[in-house]
XYZ file of C-alpha atoms in Angstrom:
179
model
C 33.427 40.900 -2.340
C 35.419 37.922 -1.474
C 33.493 34.977 -1.189
C 34.765 31.023 0.554
C 33.647 28.260 0.018
C 32.406 24.968 2.028
C 32.093 22.230 1.260
C 29.157 19.586 1.849
C 27.666 16.638 1.076
C 28.889 17.071 -2.118
C 27.151 20.678 -2.489
C 29.129 23.676 -3.135
C 27.339 26.612 -0.157
C 28.378 29.811 0.165
C 29.933 31.072 3.830
C 28.090 32.896 6.377
C 24.400 32.857 6.659
C 23.652 31.028 3.468
C 25.945 28.135 5.051
C 24.323 28.145 8.179
C 20.483 27.927 6.336
C 21.844 25.220 4.345
C 22.519 23.352 7.398
C 19.545 23.891 9.778
C 17.529 22.968 5.922
C 19.812 19.668 5.802
C 18.459 18.869 9.536
C 15.288 19.658 9.139
C 15.433 17.148 6.929
C 16.830 14.855 8.577
C 15.112 14.456 11.222
C 11.952 14.724 9.111
C 12.852 11.584 7.087
C 14.384 10.017 10.429
C 10.764 10.772 12.176
C 9.876 9.045 9.484
C 11.749 6.349 9.491
C 11.221 5.908 13.625
C 7.028 5.731 13.248
C 7.655 3.205 10.406
C 9.876 0.817 12.230
C 7.484 1.180 16.063
C 4.385 0.660 14.200
C 5.152 -1.389 11.460
C 2.864 -5.066 10.931
C 4.045 -7.932 12.168
C 4.772 -9.905 8.947
C 7.703 -6.763 8.491
C 8.436 -7.066 11.655
C 10.595 -10.413 11.031
C 12.681 -9.167 8.152
C 15.049 -6.209 8.190
C 13.947 -2.407 7.939
C 13.887 -1.876 4.505
C 13.878 1.703 3.365
C 11.372 1.118 0.468
C 7.935 0.145 2.449
C 8.540 2.855 3.907
C 8.244 4.876 1.119
C 5.094 3.541 -0.634
C 3.569 2.574 3.343
C 3.719 6.978 3.409
C 3.295 6.773 0.069
C -0.476 5.049 0.143
C -1.297 7.496 3.216
C -0.368 10.643 1.998
C -2.303 9.741 -1.014
C -5.476 8.626 0.129
C -7.800 10.880 -0.788
C -6.105 11.622 -4.936
C -7.581 8.143 -5.526
C -10.004 7.546 -8.254
C -12.531 4.991 -8.753
C -11.505 1.895 -10.258
C -14.662 -0.927 -11.452
C -14.633 -4.351 -11.607
C -14.967 -4.519 -14.774
C -12.301 -2.728 -14.777
C -10.373 -4.239 -12.329
C -10.967 -7.620 -14.570
C -8.039 -6.175 -17.199
C -5.546 -6.087 -14.784
C -4.658 -9.617 -14.599
C -0.965 -9.050 -16.336
C -1.568 -10.576 -19.220
C -0.670 -9.124 -22.557
C 1.902 -6.206 -20.635
C -1.097 -5.313 -18.878
C -0.399 -4.128 -15.743
C -1.179 -6.906 -12.760
C -3.898 -5.713 -9.757
C -5.925 -7.052 -6.812
C -8.723 -5.776 -4.711
C -8.855 -5.952 -1.115
C -11.409 -3.660 1.333
C -12.457 -1.169 -1.318
C -8.311 -0.473 -2.113
C -6.887 -1.375 -5.545
C -3.287 -2.291 -5.303
C -1.348 -3.121 -8.194
C 1.385 -5.823 -7.748
C 2.723 -5.990 -11.671
C 6.534 -6.535 -10.430
C 6.319 -8.094 -7.946
C 6.652 -11.849 -7.470
C 6.273 -12.817 -4.512
C 2.221 -12.078 -5.015
C 2.286 -13.860 -8.012
C 3.562 -17.270 -6.213
C 1.195 -17.028 -3.727
C -1.898 -14.792 -4.767
C -1.862 -15.156 -8.370
C -5.418 -16.015 -8.501
C -6.218 -12.982 -7.192
C -4.868 -11.034 -10.367
C -7.759 -8.726 -11.439
C -10.433 -9.669 -8.825
C -11.546 -8.438 -5.021
C -10.138 -10.956 -3.035
C -11.642 -9.510 0.465
C -13.584 -13.247 1.295
C -10.769 -15.280 0.905
C -8.606 -13.411 2.687
C -11.253 -12.622 5.296
C -11.777 -15.856 5.724
C -8.525 -16.803 4.752
C -9.723 -19.159 1.956
C -7.578 -20.350 -1.347
C -11.337 -21.872 -2.281
C -11.772 -21.388 -6.369
C -15.444 -20.304 -5.210
C -14.210 -17.988 -2.680
C -11.868 -15.717 -5.356
C -13.942 -12.533 -6.769
C -16.671 -13.007 -4.296
C -19.175 -9.725 -3.957
C -21.014 -10.951 -1.598
C -19.322 -8.317 1.147
C -22.708 -8.233 3.847
C -21.612 -12.333 4.392
C -18.221 -10.957 6.148
C -18.338 -11.624 9.795
C -17.092 -8.782 12.289
C -13.807 -11.690 12.931
C -13.642 -11.224 8.875
C -13.653 -7.749 9.075
C -10.994 -7.440 10.745
C -8.888 -10.059 9.568
C -9.358 -7.925 6.391
C -8.344 -5.394 8.098
C -5.090 -6.682 9.199
C -4.896 -7.330 5.464
C -4.768 -3.975 4.940
C -3.456 -3.018 6.944
C 0.027 -5.283 5.371
C -0.710 -4.999 1.920
C -1.018 -1.106 2.391
C 2.885 -1.601 3.895
C 4.098 -3.824 1.054
C 2.388 -2.729 -2.399
C 0.853 0.536 -3.300
C -2.565 1.208 -4.055
C -3.539 3.126 -6.746
C -7.867 2.533 -6.253
C -11.094 2.358 -4.690
C -13.300 0.133 -5.617
C -16.446 1.914 -6.653
C -18.935 -1.100 -5.835
C -17.333 -1.956 -2.087
C -17.249 2.106 -2.155
C -21.324 1.500 -2.780
C -21.901 -1.395 -1.176
C -20.702 0.185 1.994
C -22.730 4.203 1.110
C -26.053 1.911 1.399
C -24.846 -0.119 4.931
C -23.913 3.173 6.616
C -20.241 1.234 7.462
C -17.824 3.509 7.007
């Protein structure tokens, strides 16, 4: 049996039915990726729209959505160890989500004080006051504060990989009948 080969995208595939399957698979994959890229571009946070569309950030956002149920719980005590010192990872929490910002120089320059801490109150109130960093009196958040915090979360979900949920935040929400 003589096989003819096509060179398609650098991959050798046999002629006939196999080539048709490879082409169909490639078309489905391309349309799926194109659809994901279109969705990301049209629904991205307004801060990301200030720059050219970045496929890496699209992947971060997709990963955060897909892996949401798989993330573990992190306590405030464990979070304190994620301060970036002595080779440890660098993370911070906001609205119960723990983000890994280990290789993010922009984060360190702008928000380095949040390293290993919960920044919910600071972000919700747009405060850079040292006394607001690490506060856990989340009952003090007003409806407007929560709205501002949710906007920050949307931005962070598109920029940083979420590695866990803050246990104390989840406990607070459960006690107060929050989502």
